[in-house]
Coordinates of C-alpha atoms in Angstrom, one line a residue:
Chain W
X30 CA 5.2 7.6 -39.0
X31 CA 4.6 10.7 -41.1
X32 CA 3.7 13.9 -39.2
X33 CA 0.2 14.9 -40.0
X34 CA -0.3 18.6 -40.4
X35 CA -3.6 18.5 -38.5
X36 CA -2.2 16.5 -35.7
X37 CA -1.4 18.3 -32.5
X38 CA 0.0 15.2 -30.8
X39 CA 1.4 12.0 -32.3
X40 CA 2.3 8.9 -30.4
X41 CA 4.7 6.4 -31.9
X42 CA 5.1 2.9 -30.5
X43 CA 4.4 4.3 -27.0
X44 CA 4.5 1.9 -24.1
X45 CA 4.0 2.6 -20.5
X46 CA 4.5 0.0 -17.8
X47 CA 3.3 0.2 -14.2
X48 CA 4.0 -2.1 -11.3
X49 CA 1.3 -4.6 -10.6
X50 CA -0.6 -3.6 -7.4
X51 CA -0.6 -7.2 -6.3
X52 CA 3.1 -7.4 -6.6
X53 CA 3.3 -9.3 -9.8
X54 CA 5.3 -8.4 -12.9
X55 CA 5.0 -4.9 -14.4
X56 CA 2.0 -4.6 -16.7
X57 CA 1.7 -2.5 -19.9
X58 CA -0.9 0.2 -19.3
X59 CA -0.3 1.4 -22.9
X60 CA 1.2 -1.1 -25.3
X61 CA 2.9 0.0 -28.5
X62 CA 0.3 2.8 -29.1
X63 CA 0.4 4.6 -32.4
X64 CA -2.1 7.4 -32.7
X65 CA -2.6 11.0 -33.7
X66 CA -4.7 13.5 -32.0
X67 CA -6.3 16.2 -34.1
X68 CA -5.7 19.9 -33.6
X69 CA -9.4 20.5 -34.5
X70 CA -12.2 20.5 -32.0
X71 CA -12.6 18.1 -29.1
X72 CA -11.1 14.6 -29.1
X73 CA -12.4 12.3 -26.4
X74 CA -10.4 9.5 -25.0
X75 CA -13.0 7.0 -24.0
X76 CA -12.8 3.7 -22.3
X77 CA -13.4 1.8 -19.0
X78 CA -11.7 2.7 -15.7
X79 CA -8.1 1.6 -15.5
X80 CA -7.8 1.3 -19.3
X81 CA -4.9 3.8 -19.4
X82 CA -6.8 7.0 -20.5
X83 CA -5.4 9.2 -17.7
X84 CA -1.9 7.8 -18.3
X85 CA -2.2 8.6 -22.0
X86 CA -3.4 12.2 -21.1
X87 CA -0.5 12.7 -18.7
X88 CA 2.0 11.9 -21.4
X89 CA 0.8 14.8 -23.4
X90 CA 1.9 17.5 -20.9
X91 CA 4.8 15.4 -19.7
X92 CA 3.5 14.8 -16.2
X93 CA 4.5 11.2 -17.1
X94 CA 6.9 9.9 -19.7
X95 CA 6.6 6.6 -21.7
X96 CA 9.0 3.7 -21.0
X97 CA 9.5 3.5 -24.8
X98 CA 8.3 5.3 -27.9
X99 CA 8.0 8.9 -28.8
X100 CA 5.3 11.5 -28.1
X101 CA 5.4 14.5 -30.5
X102 CA 3.7 17.9 -30.0
X103 CA 3.2 19.7 -33.4
X104 CA 5.9 17.4 -34.9
X105 CA 8.6 17.9 -32.2
X106 CA 9.4 15.1 -29.8
X107 CA 8.6 16.1 -26.2
X108 CA 12.1 15.3 -25.1
X109 CA 13.3 18.2 -27.3
X110 CA 10.9 20.7 -25.7
X111 CA 11.2 22.7 -22.5
X112 CA 8.6 20.9 -20.3
X113 CA 7.6 24.2 -18.6
X114 CA 7.0 25.9 -21.9
X115 CA 5.1 22.8 -23.1
X116 CA 2.8 22.9 -20.0
X117 CA 2.0 26.5 -20.6
X118 CA 0.8 25.7 -24.1
X119 CA -0.9 22.4 -23.0
X120 CA -3.0 23.1 -20.0
X121 CA -4.7 20.5 -17.8
X122 CA -7.7 20.2 -15.5
X123 CA -7.7 17.2 -13.2
X124 CA -10.4 14.8 -12.1
X125 CA -10.7 16.2 -8.6
X126 CA -10.7 20.0 -8.2
X127 CA -7.3 21.1 -6.9
X128 CA -7.8 24.5 -5.3
X129 CA -4.7 26.1 -3.7
X130 CA -5.0 27.8 -0.3
X131 CA -6.5 31.3 -0.4
X132 CA -9.1 33.1 -2.4
X133 CA -10.1 32.6 -6.0
X134 CA -7.9 35.6 -6.8
X135 CA -4.9 33.9 -5.1
X136 CA -5.6 30.8 -7.2
X137 CA -5.6 32.7 -10.5
X138 CA -2.6 34.7 -9.5
X139 CA -0.5 31.5 -9.2
X140 CA -1.2 31.0 -12.9
X141 CA -0.9 34.6 -14.0
X142 CA 1.1 36.6 -11.3
X143 CA 1.1 39.8 -13.3
X144 CA -2.6 39.9 -14.3
X145 CA -5.1 42.2 -12.5
X146 CA -8.7 41.9 -11.4
X147 CA -9.9 43.1 -14.8
X148 CA -8.3 40.1 -16.6
X149 CA -9.3 37.7 -13.8
X150 CA -12.9 38.9 -14.1
X151 CA -13.1 38.2 -17.8
X152 CA -11.5 34.8 -17.2
X153 CA -14.2 34.0 -14.7
X154 CA -16.9 35.1 -17.1
X155 CA -15.6 32.7 -19.7
X156 CA -16.2 29.8 -17.3
X157 CA -19.6 31.1 -16.2
X158 CA -18.6 32.3 -12.8
X159 CA -19.5 35.8 -11.5
X160 CA -16.7 38.3 -11.0
X161 CA -17.8 38.6 -7.4
X162 CA -16.2 35.3 -6.4
X163 CA -12.7 36.7 -6.9
X164 CA -12.4 37.6 -3.2
X165 CA -14.0 34.4 -1.9
X166 CA -12.1 31.7 -0.2
X167 CA -11.8 29.0 -2.9
X168 CA -12.8 26.3 -0.3
X169 CA -16.3 27.9 -0.1
X170 CA -17.2 27.2 -3.7
X171 CA -19.4 24.3 -4.7
X172 CA -17.8 21.3 -6.6
X173 CA -19.0 22.6 -10.0
X174 CA -17.8 26.2 -9.3
X175 CA -14.5 24.9 -8.0
X176 CA -13.9 22.8 -11.1
X177 CA -14.7 25.8 -13.3
X178 CA -12.3 27.9 -11.2
X179 CA -9.6 25.3 -12.0
X180 CA -10.5 25.7 -15.6
X181 CA -10.2 29.5 -15.4
X182 CA -6.9 29.0 -13.6
X183 CA -5.6 26.8 -16.5
X184 CA -6.9 29.3 -19.1
X185 CA -5.0 32.1 -17.3
X186 CA -1.8 30.7 -18.7
X187 CA -3.3 31.1 -22.2
X188 CA -2.9 27.5 -23.4
X189 CA -3.5 26.4 -27.0
X190 CA -4.5 22.9 -25.9
X191 CA -6.7 21.9 -23.0
X192 CA -6.4 18.4 -21.4
X193 CA -9.4 17.4 -19.3
X194 CA -9.1 14.3 -17.1
X195 CA -12.7 13.3 -16.3
X196 CA -13.3 16.8 -15.0
X197 CA -17.1 16.2 -14.5
X198 CA -17.1 12.8 -12.9
X199 CA -17.8 14.1 -9.4
X200 CA -20.4 16.7 -10.5
X201 CA -24.2 16.7 -10.6
X202 CA -26.1 17.0 -13.8
X203 CA -26.5 20.8 -13.9
X204 CA -22.9 21.6 -13.2
X205 CA -21.9 19.0 -15.8
X206 CA -24.0 20.7 -18.4
X207 CA -22.5 24.1 -17.6
X208 CA -19.0 22.7 -17.8
X209 CA -19.6 21.0 -21.1
X210 CA -21.2 24.2 -22.6
X211 CA -18.2 26.2 -21.4
X212 CA -15.7 23.9 -22.9
X213 CA -17.7 23.8 -26.2
X214 CA -17.5 27.6 -26.3
X215 CA -13.7 27.4 -25.8
X216 CA -13.3 24.8 -28.5
X217 CA -15.4 27.0 -30.8
X218 CA -12.9 29.8 -30.1
X219 CA -10.2 27.5 -31.5
X220 CA -8.8 25.8 -28.4
X221 CA -7.8 22.2 -29.0
X222 CA -9.5 20.0 -26.4
X223 CA -8.5 16.4 -25.3
X224 CA -11.2 15.1 -22.9
X225 CA -10.9 11.8 -21.0
X226 CA -14.4 10.4 -20.2
X227 CA -15.9 7.0 -19.5
X228 CA -19.4 8.2 -20.0
X229 CA -20.7 7.3 -23.5
X230 CA -23.5 9.8 -23.3
X231 CA -21.1 12.6 -22.6
X232 CA -19.0 11.4 -25.5
X233 CA -22.0 11.9 -27.7
X234 CA -22.5 15.5 -26.4
X235 CA -18.9 16.8 -26.6
X236 CA -16.8 14.7 -29.0
X237 CA -15.7 15.7 -32.5
X238 CA -13.6 12.6 -32.7
X239 CA -13.3 9.6 -30.3
X240 CA -10.3 7.4 -29.5
X241 CA -11.2 4.2 -27.6
X242 CA -8.6 3.2 -25.0
X243 CA -8.9 -0.5 -24.0
X244 CA -6.5 -3.1 -22.7
X245 CA -3.5 -0.8 -23.5
X246 CA -4.5 -0.2 -27.1
X247 CA -6.1 2.8 -28.7
X248 CA -8.4 2.9 -31.7
X249 CA -10.5 5.6 -33.4
X250 CA -14.3 5.1 -32.9
X251 CA -17.4 6.8 -34.1
X252 CA -19.2 8.6 -31.3
X253 CA -22.6 7.5 -32.6
X254 CA -21.6 3.8 -32.3
X255 CA -20.7 4.3 -28.6
X256 CA -24.0 5.8 -27.8
X257 CA -25.9 2.9 -29.4
X258 CA -23.7 0.4 -27.6
X259 CA -23.9 2.1 -24.2
X260 CA -27.3 3.7 -24.0
Chain O
X24 CA 28.8 14.7 44.6
X25 CA 29.0 11.3 43.0
X26 CA 26.7 8.3 42.7
X27 CA 28.3 5.0 43.6
X28 CA 27.6 1.6 42.0
X29 CA 25.2 0.6 44.8
X30 CA 23.3 3.9 44.2
X31 CA 23.1 3.2 40.5
X32 CA 21.8 -0.3 41.2
X33 CA 19.1 1.1 43.6
X34 CA 17.9 3.3 40.7
X35 CA 16.9 0.1 39.0
X36 CA 13.9 0.1 41.5
X37 CA 12.6 2.9 39.4
X38 CA 12.8 0.7 36.2
X39 CA 11.1 -2.1 38.2
X40 CA 8.2 0.3 39.0
X41 CA 7.8 1.1 35.3
X42 CA 7.9 -2.6 34.4
X43 CA 5.5 -3.4 37.2
X44 CA 3.0 -0.8 36.0
X45 CA 3.2 -2.4 32.5
X46 CA 2.6 -5.8 34.0
X47 CA -0.3 -4.6 36.1
X48 CA -2.1 -3.0 33.2
X49 CA -1.2 -5.8 30.8
X50 CA 0.6 -3.5 28.4
X51 CA 3.1 -6.2 27.4
X52 CA 5.9 -3.6 27.6
X53 CA 7.8 -5.0 30.6
X54 CA 10.4 -6.9 28.5
X55 CA 10.8 -3.9 26.3
X56 CA 11.3 -1.6 29.3
X57 CA 13.8 -3.9 30.9
X58 CA 15.7 -4.4 27.6
X59 CA 15.8 -0.6 27.0
X60 CA 17.1 0.1 30.5
X61 CA 19.8 -2.6 30.3
X62 CA 20.8 -1.6 26.9
X63 CA 21.0 2.1 27.8
X64 CA 23.0 1.2 30.9
X65 CA 25.5 -0.9 29.0
X66 CA 25.8 1.6 26.1
X67 CA 26.5 4.5 28.6
X68 CA 29.0 2.5 30.5
X69 CA 30.8 1.6 27.3
X70 CA 30.8 5.3 26.2
X71 CA 32.0 6.2 29.7
X72 CA 34.9 3.8 29.3
X73 CA 35.8 5.1 25.9
X74 CA 35.6 8.7 27.3
X75 CA 38.0 7.7 30.1
X76 CA 40.4 6.6 27.4
X77 CA 39.9 9.7 25.2
X78 CA 40.4 12.0 28.2
X79 CA 43.8 10.6 29.1
X80 CA 46.3 13.4 28.6
X81 CA 48.5 11.2 26.3
X82 CA 45.5 10.4 24.0
X83 CA 45.6 12.3 20.7
X84 CA 42.6 14.5 19.9
X85 CA 42.3 12.7 16.6
X86 CA 40.7 9.8 18.4
X87 CA 37.9 12.1 19.5
X88 CA 37.4 13.3 15.9
X89 CA 37.3 9.7 14.8
X90 CA 34.6 9.1 17.4
X91 CA 32.6 12.1 16.0
X92 CA 32.9 10.7 12.5
X93 CA 31.6 7.3 13.7
X94 CA 28.7 9.0 15.4
X95 CA 27.8 10.8 12.2
X96 CA 27.8 7.5 10.3
X97 CA 25.8 5.7 12.9
X98 CA 23.2 8.5 13.1
X99 CA 22.8 8.4 9.3
X100 CA 22.2 4.7 9.4
X101 CA 19.7 5.0 12.2
X102 CA 17.9 7.7 10.3
X103 CA 17.5 5.3 7.4
X104 CA 16.1 2.6 9.7
X105 CA 13.6 5.1 11.2
X106 CA 12.4 6.7 8.0
X107 CA 12.6 3.9 5.4
X108 CA 10.1 5.6 3.0
X109 CA 12.4 8.6 2.4
X110 CA 14.3 8.1 -0.8
X111 CA 18.1 8.0 -0.6
X112 CA 18.1 9.5 2.9
X113 CA 21.7 8.5 4.0
X114 CA 23.7 10.9 1.8
X115 CA 21.2 13.7 2.5
X116 CA 21.2 13.0 6.3
X117 CA 25.0 12.9 6.3
X118 CA 25.1 16.3 4.6
X119 CA 22.6 17.7 7.1
X120 CA 24.6 16.4 10.1
X121 CA 27.9 17.6 8.7
X122 CA 26.5 21.1 8.1
X123 CA 24.9 21.3 11.5
X124 CA 28.0 19.9 13.3
X125 CA 30.5 22.1 11.4
X126 CA 28.4 25.2 12.0
X127 CA 28.1 24.6 15.7
X128 CA 31.7 23.5 16.3
X129 CA 33.0 26.5 14.4
X130 CA 30.9 28.9 16.6
X131 CA 31.6 27.1 19.9
X132 CA 35.3 26.4 19.5
X133 CA 36.2 29.2 17.0
X134 CA 34.9 31.9 19.3
X135 CA 36.2 30.1 22.4
X136 CA 32.9 29.5 24.1
X137 CA 34.4 26.2 25.2
X138 CA 38.1 25.1 25.0
X139 CA 38.6 22.5 22.3
X140 CA 39.4 19.1 23.9
X141 CA 38.1 15.6 24.1
X142 CA 36.1 16.6 27.2
X143 CA 34.2 19.2 25.2
X144 CA 34.3 17.9 21.6
X145 CA 32.8 14.4 22.1
X146 CA 29.7 15.4 24.3
X147 CA 28.9 18.5 22.3
X148 CA 29.2 16.6 18.9
X149 CA 27.0 13.9 20.5
X150 CA 24.4 16.5 21.5
X151 CA 24.3 18.0 18.0
X152 CA 24.2 14.7 16.1
X153 CA 21.6 13.3 18.4
X154 CA 19.2 16.2 18.0
X155 CA 20.0 16.4 14.3
X156 CA 19.1 12.8 13.9
X157 CA 15.7 13.3 15.5
X158 CA 15.1 16.4 13.3
X159 CA 16.2 14.5 10.2
X160 CA 13.8 11.7 10.7
X161 CA 10.9 14.1 11.5
X162 CA 11.6 16.4 8.5
X163 CA 12.1 13.4 6.2
X164 CA 8.8 11.8 7.2
X165 CA 6.8 15.0 7.1
X166 CA 8.2 15.9 3.6
X167 CA 7.2 12.5 2.2
X168 CA 3.8 12.7 3.9
X169 CA 3.1 16.2 2.7
X170 CA 4.2 15.5 -0.9
X171 CA 2.0 12.4 -0.9
X172 CA -1.0 14.2 0.5
X173 CA -0.7 17.2 -1.7
X174 CA 0.3 15.4 -4.8
X175 CA -2.7 16.6 -6.8
X176 CA -2.0 20.2 -5.8
X177 CA 1.7 20.0 -6.6
X178 CA 0.9 18.4 -10.0
X179 CA -1.7 21.1 -10.7
X180 CA 1.0 23.7 -10.1
X181 CA 3.4 21.8 -12.4
X182 CA 0.7 21.6 -15.0
X183 CA 0.5 25.4 -14.9
X184 CA 4.1 25.5 -16.0
X185 CA 5.6 26.2 -12.6
X186 CA 9.2 24.9 -12.2
X187 CA 9.4 22.1 -9.6
X188 CA 11.1 24.3 -7.0
X189 CA 8.4 26.9 -7.2
X190 CA 5.7 24.3 -7.1
X191 CA 7.2 22.7 -4.0
X192 CA 7.8 25.9 -2.1
X193 CA 4.5 26.4 -0.2
X194 CA 4.6 22.8 0.9
X195 CA 8.3 22.9 1.9
X196 CA 7.6 26.0 3.9
X197 CA 4.7 24.2 5.7
X198 CA 6.9 21.3 6.6
X199 CA 9.6 23.5 7.9
X200 CA 7.2 25.4 10.1
X201 CA 5.6 22.4 11.6
X202 CA 8.9 20.6 12.1
X203 CA 10.6 23.5 13.8
X204 CA 7.6 24.7 16.0
X205 CA 7.9 22.0 18.7
X206 CA 11.7 22.8 19.1
X207 CA 10.9 26.5 19.5
X208 CA 8.1 25.8 22.0
X209 CA 10.4 23.6 24.1
X210 CA 13.0 26.4 24.1
X211 CA 10.4 28.9 25.3
X212 CA 9.3 26.7 28.1
X213 CA 12.7 25.8 29.4
X214 CA 13.3 26.7 33.0
X215 CA 9.7 27.5 33.7
X216 CA 8.5 23.9 33.7
X217 CA 11.4 21.6 33.5
X218 CA 15.1 22.0 34.2
X219 CA 16.9 20.6 31.2
X220 CA 19.3 17.6 31.3
X221 CA 22.7 19.3 31.0
X222 CA 21.9 21.7 33.8
X223 CA 20.4 19.1 36.1
X224 CA 23.4 16.9 35.6
X225 CA 25.8 19.8 36.3
X226 CA 23.9 20.8 39.5
X227 CA 23.7 17.3 40.7
X228 CA 27.4 17.0 40.0
X229 CA 28.1 19.9 42.3
X230 CA 28.6 22.7 39.9
X231 CA 27.7 26.3 40.7
X232 CA 24.1 26.9 39.5
X233 CA 25.0 30.0 37.6
X234 CA 27.7 28.3 35.5
X235 CA 25.3 25.4 35.1
X236 CA 22.7 27.8 33.7
X237 CA 25.2 29.4 31.3
X238 CA 26.3 26.0 30.0
X239 CA 22.6 25.1 29.6
X240 CA 21.9 28.2 27.6
X241 CA 24.7 27.4 25.2
X242 CA 23.5 23.8 24.9
X243 CA 19.9 25.0 24.2
X244 CA 21.0 27.3 21.4
X245 CA 23.1 24.5 20.1
X246 CA 20.2 22.2 19.9
X247 CA 18.0 24.8 18.3
X248 CA 20.6 25.5 15.7
X249 CA 21.3 21.9 15.0
X250 CA 17.6 21.1 14.6
X251 CA 16.9 24.0 12.3
X252 CA 19.9 23.6 10.1
X253 CA 19.3 19.9 9.7
X254 CA 15.6 20.3 9.1
X255 CA 16.3 23.0 6.4
X256 CA 19.0 21.0 4.7
X257 CA 16.7 17.9 4.7
X258 CA 13.6 19.7 3.4
X259 CA 15.4 21.6 0.7
X260 CA 17.5 18.5 -0.3
X261 CA 14.5 16.2 -0.4
X262 CA 12.3 18.6 -2.3
X263 CA 14.8 18.3 -5.1
X264 CA 14.9 14.6 -4.9
X265 CA 11.1 14.3 -5.1
X266 CA 11.2 15.7 -8.6
X267 CA 12.9 14.6 -11.8
X268 CA 15.1 17.0 -13.7
X269 CA 12.2 17.5 -16.2
X270 CA 9.9 18.8 -13.4
X271 CA 7.9 15.7 -12.8
X272 CA 6.9 14.6 -9.3
X273 CA 8.4 11.2 -8.3
X274 CA 5.9 8.5 -7.3
X275 CA 6.3 7.7 -3.6
X276 CA 5.4 4.6 -1.7
X277 CA 3.5 5.5 1.4
X278 CA 5.8 3.8 3.9
X279 CA 7.5 6.8 5.4
X280 CA 4.8 7.2 8.1
X281 CA 5.4 3.7 9.5

């Protein structure tokens, strides 16, 4: 496959197998996947639960590796890159908020040990959190605030790509809206976003391009079609 | 003071009491209690017999060393049985035991705390390895539990670009603290509540209480050192094994708690 200049990631014949939970033979979660993910705007990986969306996302910052095939970041196979440097360029927010013990400041400091309150304050503002929460114990934040703190923590590393693994699936409508708006602003500032979602309505709101993940295969889709099919 | 065979047989009444209680309450443990008592008795008699052989003046000290090596191997095998969910525990446990044993033996015999001989080597090594084994199983299980429970947090740290050792550090520290605390508490309470085994044995055997206390103090420090070195070697060693060289967290089956 030829490297596309606009592709931030390219997957070539990527297969991932996982043990069958019922003890049967291994099953291919991703089966000979060949796709490119655009560097521009927000790409949504859409599909039903268990289709392999999260697995695909975790290949992109090398939290998982494929059983066969090649994943490229800006043309270079991930095997040839330092995984730690890759992860600082390709940040990730997980499905469930993952606060570390301590205050919001402690959390941000894990990502940026040398930064001060001034830098942390502007990070919090970028994710629509008031500066005052810096000294608060992270556990006292609401679900939506916590997930945005995790987003701020990821941004503290100054990534060029943001991977989002169903980050709003546990949130109410209002926090979801704030999160989506925040990410739209970040994408507008030039950050590449890869967003895993199973919510067709959300896809319509956030996606610039859509890749449908189903039965281990991945195909480009039009967002408008999804909204019509899954009103 | 000695206990004769008849006296030993009478002490079986105490086992019968335990078994009787189990029977009365329908606990279903009476067979287990009897089997444990018989097995412990036979094992101790066997060891006693071997010690008699080892203690003969014409027996080379090498036989005692061989006995120590056999204990190390058996302890590593037992650790594997008791913590089946801990990946590749045997080589790690062996390393931990060897480090703990070597350290303690060098201090005790190198500085002349005890004279080196079969009478000192075998029981002291047994004490170290026994405690090290318990600590290994505990530390191994706690590590696997902690790394399973905190998987999301650890991966979030990795996703921020932290090297695996740094990402693991807060959790390893937590495991070390919780694994060592009971040992420290026990050490603190010694003498106030219970008189520990070595001392009790010596006093019953007719030794002067002050020498018994001094021996007990050495034994206590030995146990503390054995437990902490083993726990540390296990926790640090395991924290490496739970990651791949490219800083990914290994998937663990949740069987270590069983």
